[in-house]
mmCIF file of C-alpha atoms and ligand atoms in Angstrom:
data_model
loop_
_atom_site.group_PDB
_atom_site.id
_atom_site.type_symbol
_atom_site.label_atom_id
_atom_site.label_comp_id
_atom_site.label_asym_id
_atom_site.label_seq_id
_atom_site.Cartn_x
_atom_site.Cartn_y
_atom_site.Cartn_z
ATOM 1 C CA HIS A 297 96.968 173.538 -120.874
ATOM 2 C CA ASN A 298 95.189 171.155 -123.801
ATOM 3 C CA GLY A 299 91.873 169.658 -123.736
ATOM 4 C CA LEU A 300 89.111 171.492 -121.647
ATOM 5 C CA THR A 301 89.849 172.978 -118.154
ATOM 6 C CA LEU A 302 87.127 174.343 -115.815
ATOM 7 C CA SER A 303 88.221 176.571 -113.036
ATOM 8 C CA ARG A 304 86.082 176.906 -110.155
ATOM 9 C CA VAL A 305 82.837 177.560 -112.265
ATOM 10 C CA GLY A 306 79.580 179.101 -110.593
ATOM 11 C CA LYS A 307 75.976 179.655 -112.061
ATOM 12 C CA THR A 308 73.586 181.537 -110.376
ATOM 13 C CA PHE A 309 70.479 182.670 -112.633
ATOM 14 C CA ARG A 310 68.807 185.859 -111.722
ATOM 15 C CA ALA A 311 71.918 186.850 -109.532
ATOM 16 C CA GLY A 312 71.056 189.946 -107.373
ATOM 17 C CA THR A 313 67.685 189.211 -107.506
ATOM 18 C CA ARG A 314 65.213 187.362 -104.760
ATOM 19 C CA HIS A 315 64.761 184.811 -107.449
ATOM 20 C CA ALA A 316 68.395 184.082 -107.356
ATOM 21 C CA ARG A 317 69.299 180.643 -107.961
ATOM 22 C CA THR A 318 72.492 178.891 -107.515
ATOM 23 C CA ALA A 319 72.555 176.101 -110.090
ATOM 24 C CA LEU A 320 76.465 175.205 -109.769
ATOM 25 C CA GLU A 321 78.985 175.974 -107.286
ATOM 26 C CA ASP A 322 82.776 175.797 -107.538
ATOM 27 C CA VAL A 323 83.176 173.307 -110.510
ATOM 28 C CA SER A 324 86.653 172.674 -111.429
ATOM 29 C CA LEU A 325 87.515 169.803 -113.782
ATOM 30 C CA GLN A 326 89.837 168.789 -116.617
ATOM 31 C CA LEU A 327 89.532 166.802 -119.690
ATOM 32 C CA ALA A 328 92.279 165.561 -121.975
ATOM 33 C CA PRO A 329 92.302 165.373 -125.487
ATOM 34 C CA GLY A 330 90.723 162.429 -126.858
ATOM 35 C CA GLN A 331 88.758 161.555 -123.709
ATOM 36 C CA VAL A 332 85.145 160.726 -123.182
ATOM 37 C CA GLY A 333 83.970 162.603 -119.930
ATOM 38 C CA VAL A 334 80.548 161.920 -118.457
ATOM 39 C CA LEU A 335 78.684 164.523 -116.363
ATOM 40 C CA LEU A 336 76.416 162.182 -114.382
ATOM 41 C CA GLY A 337 73.874 163.415 -111.546
ATOM 42 C CA PRO A 338 70.303 163.413 -110.535
ATOM 43 C CA SER A 339 67.420 165.806 -112.532
ATOM 44 C CA GLY A 340 68.310 169.378 -111.584
ATOM 45 C CA CYS A 341 71.985 169.491 -110.448
ATOM 46 C CA GLY A 342 73.022 171.545 -113.232
ATOM 47 C CA LYS A 343 74.378 169.048 -115.740
ATOM 48 C CA SER A 344 72.758 170.759 -118.745
ATOM 49 C CA THR A 345 73.802 174.311 -117.597
ATOM 50 C CA LEU A 346 77.210 173.134 -117.200
ATOM 51 C CA LEU A 347 77.234 171.705 -120.996
ATOM 52 C CA ARG A 348 75.641 175.017 -122.074
ATOM 53 C CA MET A 349 78.380 176.814 -120.560
ATOM 54 C CA VAL A 350 81.122 175.089 -122.086
ATOM 55 C CA ALA A 351 79.178 175.605 -125.536
ATOM 56 C CA GLY A 352 79.293 179.229 -124.858
ATOM 57 C CA LEU A 353 75.387 179.391 -124.827
ATOM 58 C CA GLU A 354 75.533 180.407 -121.253
ATOM 59 C CA GLU A 355 77.729 182.773 -119.224
ATOM 60 C CA PRO A 356 79.362 181.745 -115.895
ATOM 61 C CA THR A 357 78.480 183.828 -112.595
ATOM 62 C CA THR A 358 82.147 182.971 -111.241
ATOM 63 C CA GLY A 359 85.320 180.838 -112.714
ATOM 64 C CA ALA A 360 86.748 180.258 -116.211
ATOM 65 C CA LEU A 361 86.349 177.840 -118.934
ATOM 66 C CA ALA A 362 89.040 177.263 -121.635
ATOM 67 C CA LEU A 363 89.565 174.691 -124.641
ATOM 68 C CA ASN A 364 93.110 174.073 -125.800
ATOM 69 C CA GLY A 365 94.136 176.818 -123.732
ATOM 70 C CA GLN A 366 91.603 179.714 -125.054
ATOM 71 C CA ALA A 367 89.111 181.222 -122.808
ATOM 72 C CA ILE A 368 85.552 180.137 -123.749
ATOM 73 C CA THR A 369 83.534 183.578 -124.283
ATOM 74 C CA GLY A 370 80.893 182.241 -126.677
ATOM 75 C CA PRO A 371 79.678 179.691 -129.302
ATOM 76 C CA GLY A 372 82.243 178.272 -131.546
ATOM 77 C CA ARG A 373 83.270 176.080 -134.262
ATOM 78 C CA ASP A 374 85.579 174.262 -132.356
ATOM 79 C CA ARG A 375 82.516 172.833 -130.316
ATOM 80 C CA GLY A 376 79.556 170.631 -131.767
ATOM 81 C CA MET A 377 76.462 169.963 -129.787
ATOM 82 C CA VAL A 378 74.061 167.081 -130.073
ATOM 83 C CA PHE A 379 70.656 167.319 -128.155
ATOM 84 C CA GLN A 380 68.200 164.374 -126.968
ATOM 85 C CA SER A 381 65.610 166.278 -129.652
ATOM 86 C CA TYR A 382 65.465 166.091 -133.114
ATOM 87 C CA THR A 383 68.186 168.261 -134.451
ATOM 88 C CA SER A 384 68.594 167.109 -138.376
ATOM 89 C CA PHE A 385 67.160 169.474 -141.095
ATOM 90 C CA PRO A 386 63.659 168.147 -142.227
ATOM 91 C CA TRP A 387 63.928 169.270 -145.669
ATOM 92 C CA LEU A 388 67.273 168.005 -146.294
ATOM 93 C CA THR A 389 68.037 164.528 -147.241
ATOM 94 C CA VAL A 390 70.585 162.538 -144.864
ATOM 95 C CA ARG A 391 73.139 163.043 -147.572
ATOM 96 C CA GLN A 392 72.566 166.408 -147.360
ATOM 97 C CA ASN A 393 72.356 167.140 -143.585
ATOM 98 C CA VAL A 394 76.177 165.732 -143.338
ATOM 99 C CA ALA A 395 77.204 167.707 -146.615
ATOM 100 C CA TYR A 396 75.949 170.793 -144.760
ATOM 101 C CA GLY A 397 78.115 169.669 -141.676
ATOM 102 C CA LEU A 398 81.268 169.701 -143.881
ATOM 103 C CA ARG A 399 80.101 173.215 -145.345
ATOM 104 C CA ILE A 400 79.627 175.297 -142.573
ATOM 105 C CA THR A 401 83.574 174.577 -141.657
ATOM 106 C CA GLY A 402 84.411 176.798 -144.642
ATOM 107 C CA ASP A 403 87.087 174.650 -145.244
ATOM 108 C CA SER A 404 86.799 173.659 -149.071
ATOM 109 C CA SER A 405 89.654 170.686 -148.521
ATOM 110 C CA SER A 406 86.868 168.625 -146.571
ATOM 111 C CA LEU A 407 84.490 169.044 -149.471
ATOM 112 C CA ARG A 408 86.487 166.821 -151.222
ATOM 113 C CA GLU A 409 84.532 163.757 -152.706
ATOM 114 C CA GLY A 410 84.287 160.957 -150.388
ATOM 115 C CA ALA A 411 83.894 162.927 -147.270
ATOM 116 C CA VAL A 412 80.387 163.137 -146.983
ATOM 117 C CA ASP A 413 79.989 159.244 -147.717
ATOM 118 C CA TYR A 414 82.767 158.603 -145.065
ATOM 119 C CA PHE A 415 80.882 159.981 -142.120
ATOM 120 C CA ILE A 416 77.558 158.680 -143.773
ATOM 121 C CA ASP A 417 79.353 155.213 -143.860
ATOM 122 C CA ALA A 418 80.551 155.910 -140.068
ATOM 123 C CA VAL A 419 77.045 155.729 -138.459
ATOM 124 C CA ARG A 420 75.993 153.184 -140.924
ATOM 125 C CA LEU A 421 73.357 155.183 -142.968
ATOM 126 C CA GLY A 422 74.778 153.942 -146.468
ATOM 127 C CA ASP A 423 71.248 152.239 -147.377
ATOM 128 C CA VAL A 424 69.275 155.663 -146.304
ATOM 129 C CA ALA A 425 71.581 158.156 -147.608
ATOM 130 C CA ASP A 426 68.699 159.866 -149.877
ATOM 131 C CA ALA A 427 65.829 159.500 -147.430
ATOM 132 C CA TYR A 428 64.497 162.437 -145.428
ATOM 133 C CA PRO A 429 64.643 162.595 -141.810
ATOM 134 C CA HIS A 430 60.832 161.680 -141.281
ATOM 135 C CA GLU A 431 61.411 158.484 -143.126
ATOM 136 C CA LEU A 432 63.691 157.116 -140.668
ATOM 137 C CA SER A 433 63.482 155.948 -137.114
ATOM 138 C CA GLY A 434 64.713 157.815 -133.646
ATOM 139 C CA GLY A 435 67.978 156.176 -133.770
ATOM 140 C CA MET A 436 68.401 156.625 -137.308
ATOM 141 C CA ARG A 437 67.706 160.487 -137.003
ATOM 142 C CA GLN A 438 70.136 160.559 -133.656
ATOM 143 C CA ARG A 439 72.907 158.963 -136.394
ATOM 144 C CA VAL A 440 72.143 161.865 -138.793
ATOM 145 C CA ALA A 441 72.837 164.584 -136.229
ATOM 146 C CA ILE A 442 76.012 162.798 -134.587
ATOM 147 C CA ALA A 443 77.472 162.355 -138.535
ATOM 148 C CA ARG A 444 76.547 166.026 -139.357
ATOM 149 C CA THR A 445 78.208 167.551 -135.999
ATOM 150 C CA LEU A 446 81.327 164.929 -136.737
ATOM 151 C CA ALA A 447 81.622 166.298 -140.180
ATOM 152 C CA ASN A 448 82.155 169.788 -138.766
ATOM 153 C CA HIS A 449 85.320 168.306 -136.994
ATOM 154 C CA PRO A 450 84.623 169.885 -133.432
ATOM 155 C CA ALA A 451 87.624 169.475 -131.189
ATOM 156 C CA LEU A 452 84.936 168.717 -128.751
ATOM 157 C CA LEU A 453 81.708 167.032 -128.917
ATOM 158 C CA LEU A 454 79.100 167.752 -126.372
ATOM 159 C CA MET A 455 75.931 165.665 -126.221
ATOM 160 C CA ASP A 456 73.020 166.196 -123.638
ATOM 161 C CA GLU A 457 71.233 163.134 -122.775
ATOM 162 C CA PRO A 458 71.747 161.967 -126.711
ATOM 163 C CA PHE A 459 70.221 158.779 -126.168
ATOM 164 C CA GLY A 460 67.557 159.619 -123.724
ATOM 165 C CA ALA A 461 64.849 159.154 -126.230
ATOM 166 C CA LEU A 462 65.914 155.560 -127.596
ATOM 167 C CA ASP A 463 64.919 152.236 -126.872
ATOM 168 C CA PRO A 464 67.203 150.424 -124.926
ATOM 169 C CA GLU A 465 68.424 148.006 -128.029
ATOM 170 C CA THR A 466 69.055 151.048 -130.009
ATOM 171 C CA ARG A 467 70.833 152.785 -127.032
ATOM 172 C CA TRP A 468 73.093 150.297 -126.643
ATOM 173 C CA GLN A 469 73.989 150.355 -130.312
ATOM 174 C CA MET A 470 74.306 153.881 -130.642
ATOM 175 C CA GLN A 471 76.815 153.945 -127.376
ATOM 176 C CA SER A 472 78.999 151.559 -128.805
ATOM 177 C CA LEU A 473 78.790 153.315 -132.444
ATOM 178 C CA LEU A 474 79.796 156.520 -130.747
ATOM 179 C CA LEU A 475 82.670 155.013 -128.802
ATOM 180 C CA GLU A 476 83.776 153.688 -132.068
ATOM 181 C CA ILE A 477 83.539 156.492 -134.123
ATOM 182 C CA VAL A 478 85.247 158.934 -131.427
ATOM 183 C CA ARG A 479 88.160 156.551 -130.893
ATOM 184 C CA LYS A 480 88.855 156.577 -134.516
ATOM 185 C CA GLU A 481 88.446 160.353 -134.745
ATOM 186 C CA ARG A 482 90.063 161.229 -131.572
ATOM 187 C CA THR A 483 87.024 163.349 -130.486
ATOM 188 C CA THR A 484 87.388 164.708 -127.270
ATOM 189 C CA VAL A 485 83.729 164.129 -125.922
ATOM 190 C CA LEU A 486 81.871 165.848 -122.917
ATOM 191 C CA LEU A 487 78.209 163.597 -122.388
ATOM 192 C CA VAL A 488 75.434 164.265 -119.761
ATOM 193 C CA SER A 489 73.592 161.223 -118.536
ATOM 194 C CA HIS A 490 71.696 160.432 -115.727
ATOM 195 C CA ASP A 491 72.204 156.742 -116.223
ATOM 196 C CA ILE A 492 75.204 155.289 -114.051
ATOM 197 C CA GLU A 493 75.510 152.399 -116.551
ATOM 198 C CA GLU A 494 75.703 154.577 -119.521
ATOM 199 C CA ALA A 495 78.214 156.652 -117.467
ATOM 200 C CA LEU A 496 80.698 154.073 -116.548
ATOM 201 C CA TYR A 497 80.558 152.164 -120.254
ATOM 202 C CA LEU A 498 81.019 155.355 -121.876
ATOM 203 C CA GLY A 499 83.187 157.531 -119.609
ATOM 204 C CA ASP A 500 87.017 157.747 -119.707
ATOM 205 C CA VAL A 501 86.366 159.857 -116.459
ATOM 206 C CA VAL A 502 82.891 160.196 -114.907
ATOM 207 C CA PHE A 503 81.977 163.446 -113.406
ATOM 208 C CA PHE A 504 79.226 162.822 -110.219
ATOM 209 C CA LEU A 505 77.400 166.069 -109.304
ATOM 210 C CA SER A 506 75.225 166.818 -106.445
ATOM 211 C CA SER A 507 72.376 168.980 -106.454
ATOM 212 C CA HIS A 508 71.225 172.046 -104.395
ATOM 213 C CA PRO A 509 73.031 173.501 -105.582
ATOM 214 C CA GLY A 510 75.251 171.292 -108.074
ATOM 215 C CA ARG A 511 78.786 170.744 -107.035
ATOM 216 C CA LEU A 512 81.204 168.068 -108.465
ATOM 217 C CA ARG A 513 81.358 165.446 -105.708
ATOM 218 C CA GLU A 514 83.636 163.036 -107.219
ATOM 219 C CA THR A 515 85.707 161.921 -110.331
ATOM 220 C CA ILE A 516 86.334 158.570 -111.090
ATOM 221 C CA ARG A 517 88.005 156.808 -114.286
ATOM 222 C CA PRO A 518 86.317 153.422 -114.920
ATOM 223 C CA GLY A 519 89.326 151.358 -115.939
ATOM 224 C CA PHE A 520 88.126 148.085 -117.007
ATOM 225 C CA LYS A 521 86.876 149.284 -120.631
ATOM 226 C CA ALA A 522 89.035 148.212 -123.683
ATOM 227 C CA SER A 523 89.769 151.567 -125.602
HETATM 228 P P1 LIG B 249 64.091 171.801 -109.348
HETATM 229 O O1 LIG B 249 63.519 170.420 -110.369
HETATM 230 O O2 LIG B 249 65.399 171.801 -109.044
HETATM 231 O O3 LIG B 249 63.339 171.967 -108.191
HETATM 232 P P2 LIG B 249 62.325 173.206 -111.043
HETATM 233 O O4 LIG B 249 62.297 172.556 -112.422
HETATM 234 O O5 LIG B 249 61.145 173.169 -110.138
HETATM 235 O O6 LIG B 249 63.823 172.893 -110.393
HETATM 236 O O7 LIG B 249 62.406 174.850 -111.448
HETATM 237 C C1 LIG B 249 62.602 175.666 -110.408
HETATM 238 C C2 LIG B 249 62.754 177.382 -111.157
HETATM 239 O O8 LIG B 249 63.330 177.472 -112.134
HETATM 240 C C3 LIG B 249 61.482 177.376 -111.570
HETATM 241 O O9 LIG B 249 60.692 178.872 -111.551
HETATM 242 C C4 LIG B 249 61.695 177.454 -113.137
HETATM 243 O O10 LIG B 249 60.524 177.806 -113.991
HETATM 244 C C5 LIG B 249 62.933 177.757 -113.237
HETATM 245 N N1 LIG B 249 63.454 176.974 -114.542
HETATM 246 C C6 LIG B 249 63.712 175.796 -114.495
HETATM 247 N N2 LIG B 249 64.224 175.828 -115.840
HETATM 248 C C7 LIG B 249 64.405 176.877 -116.038
HETATM 249 C C8 LIG B 249 64.802 176.891 -117.740
HETATM 250 N N3 LIG B 249 65.232 176.323 -118.516
HETATM 251 N N4 LIG B 249 64.378 178.578 -117.949
HETATM 252 C C9 LIG B 249 64.048 179.404 -117.278
HETATM 253 N N5 LIG B 249 63.546 178.924 -115.842
HETATM 254 C C10 LIG B 249 63.765 177.842 -115.451
HETATM 255 P P1 LIG B 250 69.908 169.267 -115.115
HETATM 256 O O1 LIG B 250 70.353 169.164 -116.668
HETATM 257 O O2 LIG B 250 71.191 168.592 -114.153
HETATM 258 O O3 LIG B 250 68.930 168.613 -115.179
HETATM 259 P P2 LIG B 250 69.861 171.908 -115.239
HETATM 260 O O4 LIG B 250 71.027 172.458 -115.748
HETATM 261 O O5 LIG B 250 68.755 171.981 -116.321
HETATM 262 O O6 LIG B 250 69.972 170.927 -114.601
HETATM 263 O O7 LIG B 250 69.113 172.919 -114.008
HETATM 264 C C1 LIG B 250 69.705 173.295 -112.850
HETATM 265 C C2 LIG B 250 69.022 173.942 -112.180
HETATM 266 O O8 LIG B 250 69.048 175.432 -112.484
HETATM 267 C C3 LIG B 250 67.905 173.626 -112.069
HETATM 268 O O9 LIG B 250 67.411 174.265 -110.708
HETATM 269 C C4 LIG B 250 67.213 174.368 -112.817
HETATM 270 O O10 LIG B 250 65.690 174.596 -112.348
HETATM 271 C C5 LIG B 250 67.765 175.645 -113.165
HETATM 272 N N1 LIG B 250 67.937 176.513 -114.068
HETATM 273 C C6 LIG B 250 68.249 175.937 -115.594
HETATM 274 N N2 LIG B 250 68.153 176.929 -116.239
HETATM 275 C C7 LIG B 250 67.581 177.951 -115.739
HETATM 276 C C8 LIG B 250 67.232 179.283 -116.016
HETATM 277 N N3 LIG B 250 67.507 179.664 -117.467
HETATM 278 N N4 LIG B 250 66.729 179.987 -115.450
HETATM 279 C C9 LIG B 250 66.409 179.855 -114.016
HETATM 280 N N5 LIG B 250 66.876 178.782 -113.507
HETATM 281 C C10 LIG B 250 67.264 177.841 -114.334
#
């Protein structure tokens, strides 16, 4: 199977103790290559836990996860993660941050001249390429993080409420920019949101979770967007 597959995944924290807490139960889902999937649900329903398991940062208690036919057993370079919080390196310029993303692939062909500029232009940061993150707005910093992560060419881009800290205008710009870039790069994206408007706008597939414990309630495919 290509793409992302979760088969009956469950997660119980402190399993086997009296503080056991089941965050997720029996979640099965699939995401095809090049699709944007959104995990939507109330606070505490297990969205971040699910994303962290896909990232390989958390082990499932039950079930299995696979990316492009390979079982997910830990973190890997085939997955890139963008968080809500500040994730660029403060001591590096915008250009150096993005170059760092290219470097960790260990792929010298991707280091050829122009690759860094390509990703800087893609997120429209050409004018501030030599600035440091602290000189930039929140939206710009988020774009640095996205460019650096995309430069690493992940098969799957994982985003945990990436635009939650931005003002509405900037959020709107970032959402359309993200779609533009991932369509062009054919990147598969799994994004966590608690905003239904964002989910319907960004998602080719929207997974609705409910809480206590987190379960997959419904999957919809908003069909009205141009892609
Ligand atoms: P809910 O909002 O679903 O009721 P809470 O946020 O009240 O959940 O957390 C319930 C319990 O889980 C608390 O004991 C809290 O400390 C623990 N907890 C929540 N998130 C984490 C976390 N990331 N790491 C460790 N413990 C956590
Ligand atoms: P969401 O991202 O949907 O808000 P989370 O995945 O953060 O939900 O949390 C799901 C549930 O698991 C919550 O009840 C939370 O308190 C609990 N939880 C999350 N991480 C931990 C942890 N490390 N230890 C214990 N409980 C946790």
